[in-house]
Short mmCIF file of C-alpha atoms in Angstrom, two decimals:
data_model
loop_
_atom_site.label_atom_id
_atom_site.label_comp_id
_atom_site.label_asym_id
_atom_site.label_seq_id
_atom_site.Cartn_x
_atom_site.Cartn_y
_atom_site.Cartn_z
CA UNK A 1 38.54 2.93 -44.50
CA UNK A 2 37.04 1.23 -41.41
CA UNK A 3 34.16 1.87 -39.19
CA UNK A 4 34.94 4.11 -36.42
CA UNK A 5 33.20 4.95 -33.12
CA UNK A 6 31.61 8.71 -32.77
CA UNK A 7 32.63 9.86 -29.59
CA UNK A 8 29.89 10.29 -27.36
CA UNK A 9 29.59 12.82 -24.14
CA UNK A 10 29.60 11.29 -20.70
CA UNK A 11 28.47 7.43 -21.83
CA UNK A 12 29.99 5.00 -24.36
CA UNK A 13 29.15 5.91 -27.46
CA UNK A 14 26.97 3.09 -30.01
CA UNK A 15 27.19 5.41 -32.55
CA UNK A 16 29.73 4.54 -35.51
CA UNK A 17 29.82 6.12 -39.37
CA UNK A 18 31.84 4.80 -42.41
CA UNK A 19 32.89 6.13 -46.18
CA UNK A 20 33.85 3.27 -48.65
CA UNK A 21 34.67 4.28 -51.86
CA UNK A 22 35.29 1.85 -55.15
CA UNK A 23 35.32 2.27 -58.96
CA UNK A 24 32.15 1.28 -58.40
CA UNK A 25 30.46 3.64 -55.42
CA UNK A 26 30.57 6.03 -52.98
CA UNK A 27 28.93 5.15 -49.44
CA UNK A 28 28.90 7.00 -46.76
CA UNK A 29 26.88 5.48 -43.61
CA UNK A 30 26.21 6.82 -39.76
CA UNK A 31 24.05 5.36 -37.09
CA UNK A 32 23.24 5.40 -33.59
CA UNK A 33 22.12 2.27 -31.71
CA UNK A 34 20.52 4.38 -28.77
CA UNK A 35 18.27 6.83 -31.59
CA UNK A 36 14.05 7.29 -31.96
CA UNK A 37 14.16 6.04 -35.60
CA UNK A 38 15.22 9.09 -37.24
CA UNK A 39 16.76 8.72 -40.92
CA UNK A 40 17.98 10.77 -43.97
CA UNK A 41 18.36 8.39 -46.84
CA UNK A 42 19.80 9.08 -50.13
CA UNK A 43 21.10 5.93 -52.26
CA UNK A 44 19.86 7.18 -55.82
CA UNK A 45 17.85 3.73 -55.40
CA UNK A 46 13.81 5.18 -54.51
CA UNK A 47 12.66 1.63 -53.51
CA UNK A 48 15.66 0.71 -51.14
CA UNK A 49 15.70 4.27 -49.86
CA UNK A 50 12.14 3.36 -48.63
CA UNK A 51 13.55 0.05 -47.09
CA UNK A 52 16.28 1.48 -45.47
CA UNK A 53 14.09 3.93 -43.95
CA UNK A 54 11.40 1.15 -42.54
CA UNK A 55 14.47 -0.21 -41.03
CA UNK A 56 15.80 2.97 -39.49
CA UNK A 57 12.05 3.78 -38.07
CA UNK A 58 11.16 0.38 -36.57
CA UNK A 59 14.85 -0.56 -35.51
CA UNK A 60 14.28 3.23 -33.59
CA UNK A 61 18.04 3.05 -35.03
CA UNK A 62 18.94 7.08 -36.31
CA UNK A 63 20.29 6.26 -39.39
CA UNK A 64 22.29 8.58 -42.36
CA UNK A 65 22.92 6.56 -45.75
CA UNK A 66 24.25 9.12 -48.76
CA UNK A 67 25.16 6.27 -51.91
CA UNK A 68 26.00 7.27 -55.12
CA UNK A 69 27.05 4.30 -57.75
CA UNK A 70 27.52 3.09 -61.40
CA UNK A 71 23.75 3.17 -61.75
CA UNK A 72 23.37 3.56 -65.05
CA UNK A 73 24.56 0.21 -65.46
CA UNK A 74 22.95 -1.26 -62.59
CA UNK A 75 21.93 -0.85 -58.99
CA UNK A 76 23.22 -4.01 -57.88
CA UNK A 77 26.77 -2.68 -56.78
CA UNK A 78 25.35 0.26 -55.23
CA UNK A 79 22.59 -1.24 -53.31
CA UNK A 80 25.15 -4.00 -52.36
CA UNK A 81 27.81 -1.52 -51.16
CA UNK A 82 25.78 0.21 -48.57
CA UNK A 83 24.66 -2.89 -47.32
CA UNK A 84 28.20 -3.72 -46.87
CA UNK A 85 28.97 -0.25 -45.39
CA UNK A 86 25.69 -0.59 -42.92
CA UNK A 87 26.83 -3.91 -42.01
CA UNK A 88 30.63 -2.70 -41.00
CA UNK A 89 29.21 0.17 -39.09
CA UNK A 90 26.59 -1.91 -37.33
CA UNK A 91 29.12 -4.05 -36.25
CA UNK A 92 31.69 -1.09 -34.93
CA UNK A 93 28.51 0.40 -33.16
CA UNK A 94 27.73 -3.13 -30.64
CA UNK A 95 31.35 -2.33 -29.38
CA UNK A 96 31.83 -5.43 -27.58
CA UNK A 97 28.03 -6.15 -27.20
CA UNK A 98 28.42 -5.38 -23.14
CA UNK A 99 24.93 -5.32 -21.78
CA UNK A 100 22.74 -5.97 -24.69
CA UNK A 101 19.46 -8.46 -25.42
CA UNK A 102 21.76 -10.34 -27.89
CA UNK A 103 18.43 -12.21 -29.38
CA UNK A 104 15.52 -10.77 -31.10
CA UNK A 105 12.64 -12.46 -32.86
CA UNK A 106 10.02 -10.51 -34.60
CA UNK A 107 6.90 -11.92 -36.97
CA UNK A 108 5.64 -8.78 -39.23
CA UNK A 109 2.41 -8.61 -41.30
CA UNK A 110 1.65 -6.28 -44.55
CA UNK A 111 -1.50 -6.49 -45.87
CA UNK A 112 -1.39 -10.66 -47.29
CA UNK A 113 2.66 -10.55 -46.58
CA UNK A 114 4.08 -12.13 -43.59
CA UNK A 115 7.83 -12.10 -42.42
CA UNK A 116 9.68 -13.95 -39.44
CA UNK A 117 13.03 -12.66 -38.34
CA UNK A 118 14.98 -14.31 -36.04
CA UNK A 119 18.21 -12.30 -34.98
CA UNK A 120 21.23 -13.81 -32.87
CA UNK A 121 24.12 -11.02 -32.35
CA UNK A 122 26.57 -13.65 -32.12
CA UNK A 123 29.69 -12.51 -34.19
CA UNK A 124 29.16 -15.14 -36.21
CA UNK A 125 27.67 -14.17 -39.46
CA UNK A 126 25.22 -16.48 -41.30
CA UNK A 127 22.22 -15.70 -43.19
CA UNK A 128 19.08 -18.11 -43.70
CA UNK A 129 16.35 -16.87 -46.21
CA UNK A 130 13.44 -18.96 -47.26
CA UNK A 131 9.85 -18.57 -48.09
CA UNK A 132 9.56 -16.23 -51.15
CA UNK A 133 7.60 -17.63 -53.55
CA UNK A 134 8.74 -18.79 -56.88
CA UNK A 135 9.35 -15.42 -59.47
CA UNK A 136 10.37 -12.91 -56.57
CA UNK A 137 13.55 -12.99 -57.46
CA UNK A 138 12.58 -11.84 -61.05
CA UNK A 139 10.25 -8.64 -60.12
CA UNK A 140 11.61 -4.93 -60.87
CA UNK A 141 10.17 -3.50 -57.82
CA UNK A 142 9.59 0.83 -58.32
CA UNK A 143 11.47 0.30 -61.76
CA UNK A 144 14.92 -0.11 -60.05
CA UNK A 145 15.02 -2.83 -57.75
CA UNK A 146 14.98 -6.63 -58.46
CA UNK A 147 14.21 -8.95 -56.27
CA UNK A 148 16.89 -11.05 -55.65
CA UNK A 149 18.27 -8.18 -54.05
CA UNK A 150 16.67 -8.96 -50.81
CA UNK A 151 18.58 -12.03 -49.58
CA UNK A 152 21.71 -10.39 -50.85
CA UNK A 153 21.19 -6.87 -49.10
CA UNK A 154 21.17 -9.31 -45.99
CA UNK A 155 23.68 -11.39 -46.96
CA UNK A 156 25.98 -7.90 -47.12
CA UNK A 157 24.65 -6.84 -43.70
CA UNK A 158 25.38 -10.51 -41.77
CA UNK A 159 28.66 -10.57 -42.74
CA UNK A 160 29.85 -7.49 -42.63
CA UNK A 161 28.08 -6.95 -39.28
CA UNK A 162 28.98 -10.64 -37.50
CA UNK A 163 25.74 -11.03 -36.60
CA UNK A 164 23.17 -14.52 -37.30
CA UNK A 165 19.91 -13.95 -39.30
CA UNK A 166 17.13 -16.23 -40.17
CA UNK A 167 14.63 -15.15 -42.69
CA UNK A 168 11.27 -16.38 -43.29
CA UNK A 169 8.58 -15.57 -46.11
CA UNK A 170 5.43 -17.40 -44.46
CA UNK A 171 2.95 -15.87 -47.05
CA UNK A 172 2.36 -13.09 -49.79
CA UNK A 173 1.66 -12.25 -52.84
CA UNK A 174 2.79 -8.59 -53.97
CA UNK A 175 6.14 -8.37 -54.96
CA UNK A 176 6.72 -5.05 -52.56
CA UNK A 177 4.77 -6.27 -49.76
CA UNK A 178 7.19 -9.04 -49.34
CA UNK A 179 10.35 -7.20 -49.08
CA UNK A 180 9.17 -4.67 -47.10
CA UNK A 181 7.47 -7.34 -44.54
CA UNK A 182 11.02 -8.88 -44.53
CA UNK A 183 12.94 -5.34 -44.33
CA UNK A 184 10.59 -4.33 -40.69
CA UNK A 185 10.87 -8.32 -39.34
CA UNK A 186 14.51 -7.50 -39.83
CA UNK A 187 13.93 -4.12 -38.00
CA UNK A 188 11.92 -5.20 -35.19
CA UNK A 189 14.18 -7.91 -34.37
CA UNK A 190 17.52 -5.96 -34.53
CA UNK A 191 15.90 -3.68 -32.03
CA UNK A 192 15.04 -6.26 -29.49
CA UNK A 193 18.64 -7.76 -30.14
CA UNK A 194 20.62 -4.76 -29.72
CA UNK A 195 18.69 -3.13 -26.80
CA UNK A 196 20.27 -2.62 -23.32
CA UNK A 197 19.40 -5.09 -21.08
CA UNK A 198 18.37 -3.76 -17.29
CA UNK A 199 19.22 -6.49 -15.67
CA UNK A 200 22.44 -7.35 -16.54
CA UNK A 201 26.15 -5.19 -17.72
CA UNK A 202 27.92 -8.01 -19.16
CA UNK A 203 28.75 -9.66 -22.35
CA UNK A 204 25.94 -12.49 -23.40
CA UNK A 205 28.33 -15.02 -23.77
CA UNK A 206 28.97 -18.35 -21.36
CA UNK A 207 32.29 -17.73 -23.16
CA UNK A 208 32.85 -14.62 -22.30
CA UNK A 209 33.02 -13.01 -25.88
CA UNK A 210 31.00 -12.37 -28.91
#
């Protein structure tokens, strides 16, 4: 099943929602690009459940993520499938990306952790992550969540959402400090990228398109 709009009253909807099931999962995903940063999160993952609710609250993007998955075997394929089913739904929610910022840059601090984020909504998707040190990819983060999941929950979003992200790890030491840092750069910037724009209705494109 694809993404589809939720019809709004009056004014074009940026509101979209999405089921995906596999052998794997079930996902079930609904945002609105115009929210306060409201969220209900449920992915039976406790440490990406507190991600995903970082980025709901500083994106001020209303966001409803129910995820059930195979667990027991691993959280990689359910973590990875809502980041797939975010991504699709971000991407049906920016319409035809009429009126928006397009760009967004955001540098986040927690505690010794420090994150860049530099977001193009482009429709092209591409993903660059650097800076984590050595081992981060290793750590079981609240018992569930590896590392290396980071760069490929954004990887998921990017391409699934068509939009450009660069990712930078500038300093830190604790394993959750680090994601999280990422996880609100990521946040802050979206929200700068996706806002309306006062000054100006059309696409952000000299071609016309994104």
């Amino acid at each position: 099943m694809s993404a589809e709009l939720i019809s709004g009253r009056g004014t074009p909807s940026r509101a979209a929602h999405m089921q995906r099931t596999t052998s794997e999962s079930h996902v079930s995903v609904k945002l609105d690009l115009d929210g306060t940063g409201t969220s209900n999160i449920s992915t039976t993952v406790p440490f990406f459940d507190h991600m995903l609710t970082a980025l709901a609250k500083h994106s001020l993007i209303d966001l409803t993520v129910e995820a059930q998955g195979d667990t027991h075997i691993d959280v990689h394929h359910t973590v990875e499938d809502t980041a797939i089913v975010l991504g699709e739904v971000l991407r049906t929610a920016l319409g035809d990306k009429r009126g928006i910022r397009r760009f967004g840059y955001a540098s986040i601090p927690l505690d010794e952790a420090l994150a860049e984020a530099t977001v193009d909504v482009s429709g092209r998707p591409y993903l660059v992550h650097t800076g984590e040190p050595e081992g981060q990819q290793y750590h079981l983060i609240g018992g569930h969540f590896t590392g290396s999941m980071t760069r490929h929950v954004f990887e998921a979003i990017t391409y699934h959402s068509g939009i450009c992200l660069h990712m930078r790890v500038l300093s830190g030491r604790d394993p959750h400090h680090i994601v999280e840092a990422q996880f609100k750069a990521f946040a802050r910037a979206l929200r700068a990228a996706v806002e309306s724009d006062p000054r100006t209705d059309e696409i952000p494109s000299t071609k016309g398109a994104l």
